[in-house]
Short mmCIF file of C-alpha atoms in Angstrom, two decimals:
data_model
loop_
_atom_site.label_atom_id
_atom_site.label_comp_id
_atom_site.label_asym_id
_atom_site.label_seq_id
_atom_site.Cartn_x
_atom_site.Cartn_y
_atom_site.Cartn_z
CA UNK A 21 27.17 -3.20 -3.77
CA UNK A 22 24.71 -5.71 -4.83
CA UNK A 23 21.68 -4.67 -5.79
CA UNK A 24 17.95 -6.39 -5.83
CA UNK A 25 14.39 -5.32 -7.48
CA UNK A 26 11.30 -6.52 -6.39
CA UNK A 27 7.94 -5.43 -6.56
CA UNK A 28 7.52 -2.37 -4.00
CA UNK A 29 3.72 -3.93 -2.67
CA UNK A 30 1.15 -7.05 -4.25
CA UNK A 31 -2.32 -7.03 -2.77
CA UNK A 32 -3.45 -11.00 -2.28
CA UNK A 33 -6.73 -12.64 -1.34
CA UNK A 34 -6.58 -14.99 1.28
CA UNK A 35 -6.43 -18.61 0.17
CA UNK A 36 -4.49 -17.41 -3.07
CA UNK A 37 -1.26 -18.44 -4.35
CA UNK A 38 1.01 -15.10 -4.41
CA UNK A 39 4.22 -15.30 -6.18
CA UNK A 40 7.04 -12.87 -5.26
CA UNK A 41 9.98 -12.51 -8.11
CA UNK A 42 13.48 -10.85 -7.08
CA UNK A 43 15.52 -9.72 -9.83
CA UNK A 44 19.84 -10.03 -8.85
CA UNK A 45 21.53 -9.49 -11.34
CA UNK A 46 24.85 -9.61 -10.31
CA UNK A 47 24.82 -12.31 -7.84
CA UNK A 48 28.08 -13.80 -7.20
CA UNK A 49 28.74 -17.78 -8.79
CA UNK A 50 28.96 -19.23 -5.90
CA UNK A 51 26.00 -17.24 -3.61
CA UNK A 52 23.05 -18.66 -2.35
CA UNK A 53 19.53 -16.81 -2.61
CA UNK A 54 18.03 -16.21 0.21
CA UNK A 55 14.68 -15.15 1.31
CA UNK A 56 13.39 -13.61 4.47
CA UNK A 57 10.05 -12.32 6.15
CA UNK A 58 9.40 -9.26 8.33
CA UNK A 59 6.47 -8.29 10.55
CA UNK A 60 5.84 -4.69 11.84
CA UNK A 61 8.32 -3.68 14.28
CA UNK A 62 10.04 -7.47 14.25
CA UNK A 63 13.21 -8.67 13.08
CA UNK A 64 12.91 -9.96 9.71
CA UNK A 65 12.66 -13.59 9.66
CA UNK A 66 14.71 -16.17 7.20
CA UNK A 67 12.06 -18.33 5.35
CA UNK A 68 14.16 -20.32 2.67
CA UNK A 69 17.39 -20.12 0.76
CA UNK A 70 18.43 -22.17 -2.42
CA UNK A 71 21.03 -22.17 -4.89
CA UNK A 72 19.44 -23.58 -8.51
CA UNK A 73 16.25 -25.03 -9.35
CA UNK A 74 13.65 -25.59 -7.00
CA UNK A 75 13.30 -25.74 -2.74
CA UNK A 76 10.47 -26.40 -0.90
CA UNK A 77 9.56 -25.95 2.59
CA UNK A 78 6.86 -26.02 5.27
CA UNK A 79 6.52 -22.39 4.42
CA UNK A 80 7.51 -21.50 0.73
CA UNK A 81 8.83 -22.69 -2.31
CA UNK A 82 11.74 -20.82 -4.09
CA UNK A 83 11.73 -21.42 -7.94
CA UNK A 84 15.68 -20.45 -9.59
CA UNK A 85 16.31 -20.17 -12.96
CA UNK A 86 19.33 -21.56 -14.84
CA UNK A 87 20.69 -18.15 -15.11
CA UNK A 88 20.33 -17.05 -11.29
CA UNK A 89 19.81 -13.73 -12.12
CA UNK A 90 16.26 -13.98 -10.63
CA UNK A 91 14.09 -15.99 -8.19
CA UNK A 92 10.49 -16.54 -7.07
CA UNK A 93 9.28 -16.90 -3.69
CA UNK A 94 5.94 -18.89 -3.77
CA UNK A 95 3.24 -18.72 -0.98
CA UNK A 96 0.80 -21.54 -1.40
CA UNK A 97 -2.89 -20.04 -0.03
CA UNK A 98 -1.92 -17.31 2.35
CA UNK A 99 -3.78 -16.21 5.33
CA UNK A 100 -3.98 -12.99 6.57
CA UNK A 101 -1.22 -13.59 8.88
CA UNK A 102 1.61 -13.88 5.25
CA UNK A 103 0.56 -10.06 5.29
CA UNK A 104 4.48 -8.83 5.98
CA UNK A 105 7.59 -7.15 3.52
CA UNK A 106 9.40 -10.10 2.14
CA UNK A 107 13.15 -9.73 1.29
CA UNK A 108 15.65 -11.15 -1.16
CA UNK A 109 18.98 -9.78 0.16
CA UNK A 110 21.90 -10.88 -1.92
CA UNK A 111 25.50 -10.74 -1.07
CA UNK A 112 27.95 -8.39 -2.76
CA UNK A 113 31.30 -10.00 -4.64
CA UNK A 114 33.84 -10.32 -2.06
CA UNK A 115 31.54 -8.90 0.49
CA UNK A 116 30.20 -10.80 3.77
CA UNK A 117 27.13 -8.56 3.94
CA UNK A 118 23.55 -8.82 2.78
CA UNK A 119 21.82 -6.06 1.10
CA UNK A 120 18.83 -6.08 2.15
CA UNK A 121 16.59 -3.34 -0.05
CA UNK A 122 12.73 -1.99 0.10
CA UNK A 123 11.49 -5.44 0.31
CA UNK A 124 8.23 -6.31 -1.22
CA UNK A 125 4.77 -5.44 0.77
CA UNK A 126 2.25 -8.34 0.76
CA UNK A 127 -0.87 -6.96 1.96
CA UNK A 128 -3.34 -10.16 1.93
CA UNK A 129 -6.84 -9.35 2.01
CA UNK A 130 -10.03 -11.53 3.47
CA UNK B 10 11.40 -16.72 18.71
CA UNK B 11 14.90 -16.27 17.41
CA UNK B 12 16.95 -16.99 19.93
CA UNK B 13 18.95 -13.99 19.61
CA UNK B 14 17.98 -11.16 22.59
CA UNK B 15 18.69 -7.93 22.25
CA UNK B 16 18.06 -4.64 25.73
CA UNK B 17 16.71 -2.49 25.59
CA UNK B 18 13.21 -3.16 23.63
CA UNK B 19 13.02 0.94 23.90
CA UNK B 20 14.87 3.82 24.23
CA UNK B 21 14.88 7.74 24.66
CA UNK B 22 17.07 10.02 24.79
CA UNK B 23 18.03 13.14 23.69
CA UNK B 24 20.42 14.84 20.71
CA UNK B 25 24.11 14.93 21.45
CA UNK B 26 23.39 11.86 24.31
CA UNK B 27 25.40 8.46 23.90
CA UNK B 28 23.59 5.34 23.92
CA UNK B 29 24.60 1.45 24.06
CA UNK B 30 22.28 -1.28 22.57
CA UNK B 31 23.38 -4.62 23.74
CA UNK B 32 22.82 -7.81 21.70
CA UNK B 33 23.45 -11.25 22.61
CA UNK B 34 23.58 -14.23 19.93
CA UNK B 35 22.14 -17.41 19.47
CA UNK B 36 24.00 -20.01 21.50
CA UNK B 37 26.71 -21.07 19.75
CA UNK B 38 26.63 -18.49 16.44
CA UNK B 39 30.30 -16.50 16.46
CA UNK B 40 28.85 -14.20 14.08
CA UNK B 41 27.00 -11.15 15.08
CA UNK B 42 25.31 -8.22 12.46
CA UNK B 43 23.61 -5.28 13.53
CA UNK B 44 21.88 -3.11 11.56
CA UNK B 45 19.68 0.13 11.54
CA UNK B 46 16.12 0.35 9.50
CA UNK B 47 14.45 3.74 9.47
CA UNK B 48 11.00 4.67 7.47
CA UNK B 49 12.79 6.14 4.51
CA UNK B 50 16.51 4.06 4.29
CA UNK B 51 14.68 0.46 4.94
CA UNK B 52 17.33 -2.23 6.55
CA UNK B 53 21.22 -0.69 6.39
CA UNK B 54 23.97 -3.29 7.14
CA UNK B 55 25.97 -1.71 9.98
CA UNK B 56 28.70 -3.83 10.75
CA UNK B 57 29.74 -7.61 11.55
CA UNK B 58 31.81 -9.42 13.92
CA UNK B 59 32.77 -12.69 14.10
CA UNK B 60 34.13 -14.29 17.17
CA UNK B 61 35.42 -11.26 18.42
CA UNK B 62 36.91 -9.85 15.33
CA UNK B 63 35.52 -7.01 13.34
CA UNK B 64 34.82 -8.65 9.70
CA UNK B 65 32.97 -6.57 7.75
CA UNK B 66 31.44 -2.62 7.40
CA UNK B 67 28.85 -1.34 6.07
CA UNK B 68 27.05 2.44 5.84
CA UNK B 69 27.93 3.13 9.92
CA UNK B 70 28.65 6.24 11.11
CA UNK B 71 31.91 7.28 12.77
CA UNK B 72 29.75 8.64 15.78
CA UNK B 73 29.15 4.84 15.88
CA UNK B 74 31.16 1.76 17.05
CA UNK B 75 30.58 -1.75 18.23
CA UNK B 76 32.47 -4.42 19.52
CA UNK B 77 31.67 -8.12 20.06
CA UNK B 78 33.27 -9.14 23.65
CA UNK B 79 34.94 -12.96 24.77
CA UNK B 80 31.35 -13.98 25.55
CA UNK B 81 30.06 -13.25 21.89
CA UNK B 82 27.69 -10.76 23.17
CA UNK B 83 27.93 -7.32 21.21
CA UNK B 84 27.32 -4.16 22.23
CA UNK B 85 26.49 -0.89 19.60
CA UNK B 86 27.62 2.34 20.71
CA UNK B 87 25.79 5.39 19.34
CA UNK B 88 27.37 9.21 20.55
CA UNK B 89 26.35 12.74 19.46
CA UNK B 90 23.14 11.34 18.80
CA UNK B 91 20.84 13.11 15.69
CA UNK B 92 17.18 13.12 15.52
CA UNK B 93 17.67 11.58 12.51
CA UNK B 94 19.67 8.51 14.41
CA UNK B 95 15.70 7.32 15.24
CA UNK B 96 15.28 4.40 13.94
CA UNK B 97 15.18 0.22 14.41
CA UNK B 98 18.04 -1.11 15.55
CA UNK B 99 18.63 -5.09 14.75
CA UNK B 100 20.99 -7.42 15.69
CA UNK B 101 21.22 -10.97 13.94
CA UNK B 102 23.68 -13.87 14.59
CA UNK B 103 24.61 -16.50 12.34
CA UNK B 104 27.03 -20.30 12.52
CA UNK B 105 29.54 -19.56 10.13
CA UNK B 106 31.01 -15.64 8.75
CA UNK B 107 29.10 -15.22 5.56
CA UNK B 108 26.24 -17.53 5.64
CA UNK B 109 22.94 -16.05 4.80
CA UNK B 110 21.04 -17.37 7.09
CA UNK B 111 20.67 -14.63 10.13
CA UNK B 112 18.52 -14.95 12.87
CA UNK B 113 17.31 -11.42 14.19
CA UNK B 114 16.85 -10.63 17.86
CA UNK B 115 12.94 -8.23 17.86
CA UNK B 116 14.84 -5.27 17.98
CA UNK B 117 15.71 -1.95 20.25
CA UNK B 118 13.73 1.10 18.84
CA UNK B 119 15.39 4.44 19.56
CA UNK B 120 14.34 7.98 19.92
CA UNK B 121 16.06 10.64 19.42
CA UNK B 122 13.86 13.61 20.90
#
Protein backbone atom coordinates (compact mmCIF):
# COMPACT_ATOMS: atom_id res chain seq x y z
CA UNK A 1 0.00 0.00 0.00
CA UNK A 2 1.03 3.48 -0.49
CA UNK A 3 1.86 5.30 2.19
CA UNK A 4 1.81 9.32 3.05
CA UNK A 5 3.31 11.54 6.11
CA UNK A 6 2.15 14.71 6.96
CA UNK A 7 2.18 16.75 9.85
CA UNK A 8 -0.46 15.22 12.45
CA UNK A 9 -1.89 19.17 13.43
CA UNK A 10 -0.33 23.12 12.54
CA UNK A 11 -1.93 25.86 14.58
CA UNK A 12 -2.36 29.14 12.06
CA UNK A 13 -3.37 32.74 12.68
CA UNK A 14 -5.93 33.99 10.61
CA UNK A 15 -4.74 36.06 7.66
CA UNK A 16 -1.46 33.83 7.59
CA UNK A 17 -0.04 31.89 4.88
CA UNK A 18 0.01 28.07 6.19
CA UNK A 19 1.90 25.64 4.18
CA UNK A 20 1.02 21.92 4.39
CA UNK A 21 3.96 19.40 3.03
CA UNK A 22 3.01 15.58 2.22
CA UNK A 23 5.80 13.31 2.00
CA UNK A 24 4.98 10.03 -0.87
CA UNK A 25 7.51 8.39 -1.35
CA UNK A 26 6.61 5.78 -3.48
CA UNK A 27 4.20 7.41 -5.72
CA UNK A 28 3.70 5.68 -8.89
CA UNK A 29 5.40 7.56 -12.40
CA UNK A 30 2.56 8.22 -13.81
CA UNK A 31 0.13 9.36 -10.53
CA UNK A 32 -1.20 12.56 -9.94
CA UNK A 33 -1.11 14.26 -6.35
CA UNK A 34 -3.99 15.06 -5.08
CA UNK A 35 -5.23 17.09 -2.27
CA UNK A 36 -8.47 17.15 -0.39
CA UNK A 37 -10.29 19.03 2.58
CA UNK A 38 -12.56 17.68 5.33
CA UNK A 39 -14.91 19.42 7.77
CA UNK A 40 -16.30 17.74 10.98
CA UNK A 41 -18.67 15.11 10.20
CA UNK A 42 -18.50 16.02 6.14
CA UNK A 43 -17.19 14.22 3.33
CA UNK A 44 -13.81 15.28 2.61
CA UNK A 45 -13.68 17.66 -0.14
CA UNK A 46 -11.09 17.60 -3.34
CA UNK A 47 -9.28 21.04 -3.40
CA UNK A 48 -6.48 20.59 -6.14
CA UNK A 49 -4.47 17.91 -7.85
CA UNK A 50 -1.20 18.36 -9.98
CA UNK A 51 1.35 16.31 -11.44
CA UNK A 52 4.94 18.48 -11.47
CA UNK A 53 5.71 21.91 -10.69
CA UNK A 54 3.28 24.30 -9.67
CA UNK A 55 -0.98 24.61 -9.75
CA UNK A 56 -2.91 27.24 -8.65
CA UNK A 57 -6.43 27.65 -7.88
CA UNK A 58 -9.20 29.82 -6.43
CA UNK A 59 -8.45 27.92 -3.28
CA UNK A 60 -4.75 26.64 -3.02
CA UNK A 61 -1.64 26.35 -4.65
CA UNK A 62 0.20 22.92 -4.83
CA UNK A 63 4.06 23.35 -5.15
CA UNK A 64 5.82 19.62 -6.68
CA UNK A 65 9.20 19.00 -6.69
CA UNK A 66 11.22 17.44 -9.54
CA UNK A 67 11.46 14.31 -7.62
CA UNK A 68 7.60 13.88 -6.68
CA UNK A 69 8.33 12.32 -3.68
CA UNK A 70 6.73 15.28 -1.81
CA UNK A 71 4.26 18.20 -2.22
CA UNK A 72 3.03 21.39 -0.54
CA UNK A 73 -0.38 22.53 -0.24
CA UNK A 74 -0.36 26.40 0.18
CA UNK A 75 -3.25 28.41 1.83
CA UNK A 76 -2.85 32.06 1.05
CA UNK A 77 -4.38 34.10 4.41
CA UNK A 78 -6.79 31.65 5.91
CA UNK A 79 -9.85 32.44 7.80
CA UNK A 80 -11.17 30.64 10.44
CA UNK A 81 -13.37 28.77 8.21
CA UNK A 82 -9.64 26.73 6.43
CA UNK A 83 -9.81 25.27 10.11
CA UNK A 84 -10.39 21.39 8.71
CA UNK A 85 -7.87 17.93 8.29
CA UNK A 86 -6.36 18.27 4.90
CA UNK A 87 -5.39 15.07 2.98
CA UNK A 88 -2.82 13.95 0.45
CA UNK A 89 -4.05 10.45 -0.51
CA UNK A 90 -1.85 8.80 -3.06
CA UNK A 91 -2.58 5.83 -5.14
CA UNK A 92 -0.86 2.47 -4.66
CA UNK A 93 1.17 0.79 -7.89
CA UNK A 94 -1.31 -1.08 -9.76
CA UNK A 95 -3.98 -0.13 -7.35
CA UNK A 96 -7.25 2.03 -8.19
CA UNK A 97 -7.58 3.14 -4.57
CA UNK A 98 -6.54 6.18 -2.59
CA UNK A 99 -4.98 5.92 0.72
CA UNK A 100 -6.14 8.32 2.46
CA UNK A 101 -4.08 8.49 6.08
CA UNK A 102 -4.40 10.77 9.46
CA UNK A 103 -4.57 13.82 7.45
CA UNK A 104 -3.13 16.98 8.76
CA UNK A 105 -5.26 19.19 11.45
CA UNK A 106 -5.27 22.95 10.65
CA UNK A 107 -6.61 24.59 13.57
CA UNK A 108 -6.59 28.50 12.50
CA UNK A 109 -6.81 30.81 15.25
CA UNK A 110 -8.32 34.65 15.35
CA UNK B 1 -22.69 20.43 -2.24
CA UNK B 2 -21.28 17.37 -3.93
CA UNK B 3 -23.71 16.13 -5.83
CA UNK B 4 -23.39 12.73 -4.62
CA UNK B 5 -26.47 11.77 -1.90
CA UNK B 6 -26.18 9.27 0.28
CA UNK B 7 -29.76 7.75 3.15
CA UNK B 8 -29.71 7.53 5.67
CA UNK B 9 -27.86 10.77 7.31
CA UNK B 10 -28.23 8.45 10.69
CA UNK B 11 -28.57 5.24 11.88
CA UNK B 12 -29.09 2.87 14.99
CA UNK B 13 -29.20 -0.25 15.50
CA UNK B 14 -28.14 -2.87 17.46
CA UNK B 15 -25.12 -5.77 17.50
CA UNK B 16 -25.73 -8.78 15.32
CA UNK B 17 -28.54 -6.40 13.19
CA UNK B 18 -27.99 -5.97 9.28
CA UNK B 19 -28.00 -2.64 7.88
CA UNK B 20 -28.01 -1.11 4.15
CA UNK B 21 -26.53 2.40 3.43
CA UNK B 22 -27.59 3.51 0.05
CA UNK B 23 -25.49 5.90 -2.08
CA UNK B 24 -26.30 7.45 -5.25
CA UNK B 25 -23.54 9.17 -7.60
CA UNK B 26 -23.06 12.24 -9.26
CA UNK B 27 -24.96 12.29 -12.54
CA UNK B 28 -23.10 10.77 -14.94
CA UNK B 29 -19.86 9.34 -12.70
CA UNK B 30 -19.80 5.21 -13.31
CA UNK B 31 -17.52 5.01 -10.51
CA UNK B 32 -18.66 4.65 -7.01
CA UNK B 33 -16.16 4.28 -3.54
CA UNK B 34 -17.36 3.87 -0.22
CA UNK B 35 -15.50 3.97 2.64
CA UNK B 36 -15.64 3.78 6.54
CA UNK B 37 -13.72 6.52 8.93
CA UNK B 38 -13.83 5.82 12.64
CA UNK B 39 -11.97 8.05 15.54
CA UNK B 40 -8.99 5.78 15.76
CA UNK B 41 -8.59 4.06 11.88
CA UNK B 42 -9.22 7.67 10.06
CA UNK B 43 -10.68 7.15 6.26
CA UNK B 44 -10.42 3.12 5.17
CA UNK B 45 -11.01 2.47 1.41
CA UNK B 46 -13.82 -0.12 1.36
CA UNK B 47 -14.44 -1.04 -2.00
CA UNK B 48 -15.12 0.38 -5.67
CA UNK B 49 -17.37 -0.22 -8.46
CA UNK B 50 -17.44 0.97 -11.65
CA UNK B 51 -20.43 0.81 -13.87
CA UNK B 52 -21.70 -2.06 -12.27
CA UNK B 53 -18.59 -4.05 -11.91
CA UNK B 54 -16.72 -4.62 -8.73
CA UNK B 55 -13.07 -3.03 -9.48
CA UNK B 56 -11.24 -2.77 -6.63
CA UNK B 57 -11.03 -3.91 -2.54
CA UNK B 58 -9.82 -2.60 0.08
CA UNK B 59 -9.73 -3.42 4.20
CA UNK B 60 -13.80 -4.60 4.06
CA UNK B 61 -15.04 -7.05 6.07
CA UNK B 62 -16.61 -10.31 4.88
CA UNK B 63 -19.73 -9.43 7.14
CA UNK B 64 -19.76 -6.67 4.46
CA UNK B 65 -20.78 -6.45 0.74
CA UNK B 66 -21.90 -3.89 -1.76
CA UNK B 67 -23.06 -3.82 -5.08
CA UNK B 68 -23.55 -0.96 -7.58
CA UNK B 69 -27.04 -1.68 -9.49
CA UNK B 70 -28.02 -0.74 -13.59
CA UNK B 71 -28.90 2.74 -12.29
CA UNK B 72 -25.30 3.37 -10.78
CA UNK B 73 -26.73 3.75 -7.42
CA UNK B 74 -24.84 1.53 -4.74
CA UNK B 75 -25.95 0.11 -1.89
CA UNK B 76 -23.43 -1.16 1.33
CA UNK B 77 -24.58 -4.02 3.19
CA UNK B 78 -23.34 -4.37 6.78
CA UNK B 79 -24.58 -7.94 8.84
CA UNK B 80 -23.61 -9.23 12.31
CA UNK B 81 -23.03 -5.81 13.14
CA UNK B 82 -20.05 -5.00 16.06
CA UNK B 83 -20.00 -2.07 18.27
CA UNK B 84 -16.94 -1.50 16.86
CA UNK B 85 -18.70 -1.28 13.13
CA UNK B 86 -19.63 2.60 14.53
CA UNK B 87 -18.29 4.70 12.50
CA UNK B 88 -18.66 7.29 9.20
CA UNK B 89 -19.67 5.79 6.38
CA UNK B 90 -18.75 7.71 2.88
CA UNK B 91 -19.56 7.21 -0.44
CA UNK B 92 -17.72 9.18 -3.35
CA UNK B 93 -18.22 8.95 -7.16
CA UNK B 94 -15.88 9.81 -9.74
CA UNK B 95 -15.89 10.16 -14.24
CA UNK B 96 -13.42 7.73 -15.05
CA UNK B 97 -12.09 4.23 -12.75
CA UNK B 98 -8.98 5.55 -11.14
CA UNK B 99 -9.10 9.22 -11.27
CA UNK B 100 -8.41 10.98 -8.08
CA UNK B 101 -10.73 13.26 -8.08
CA UNK B 102 -13.85 11.87 -5.79
CA UNK B 103 -16.65 13.75 -4.87
CA UNK B 104 -18.10 12.57 -1.37
CA UNK B 105 -21.79 12.42 -0.61
CA UNK B 106 -21.99 14.10 3.66
CA UNK B 107 -22.11 10.81 4.87
CA UNK B 108 -24.42 8.08 6.92
CA UNK B 109 -23.15 7.85 10.60
CA UNK B 110 -23.90 4.52 12.24
CA UNK B 111 -24.38 3.22 15.69
CA UNK B 112 -23.88 0.26 16.80
CA UNK B 113 -25.50 0.22 20.44
Amino acid sequence: LAKTTQPISMDSYEGQEVNITCSHNNIATNDYITWYQQFPSQGPRFIIQGYKTKVTNEVASLFIPADRKSSTLSLPRVSLSDTAVYYCPVRGAGSYQLTFGKGTKLSVIP
Amino acid sequence: DSGVTQTPKHLITATGQRVTLRCSPRSGDLSVYWYQQSLDQGLQFLIQYYNGEERAKGNILERFSAQQFPDLHSELNLSSLELGDSALYFCASSGRTGVDEQYFGPGTRLTVT
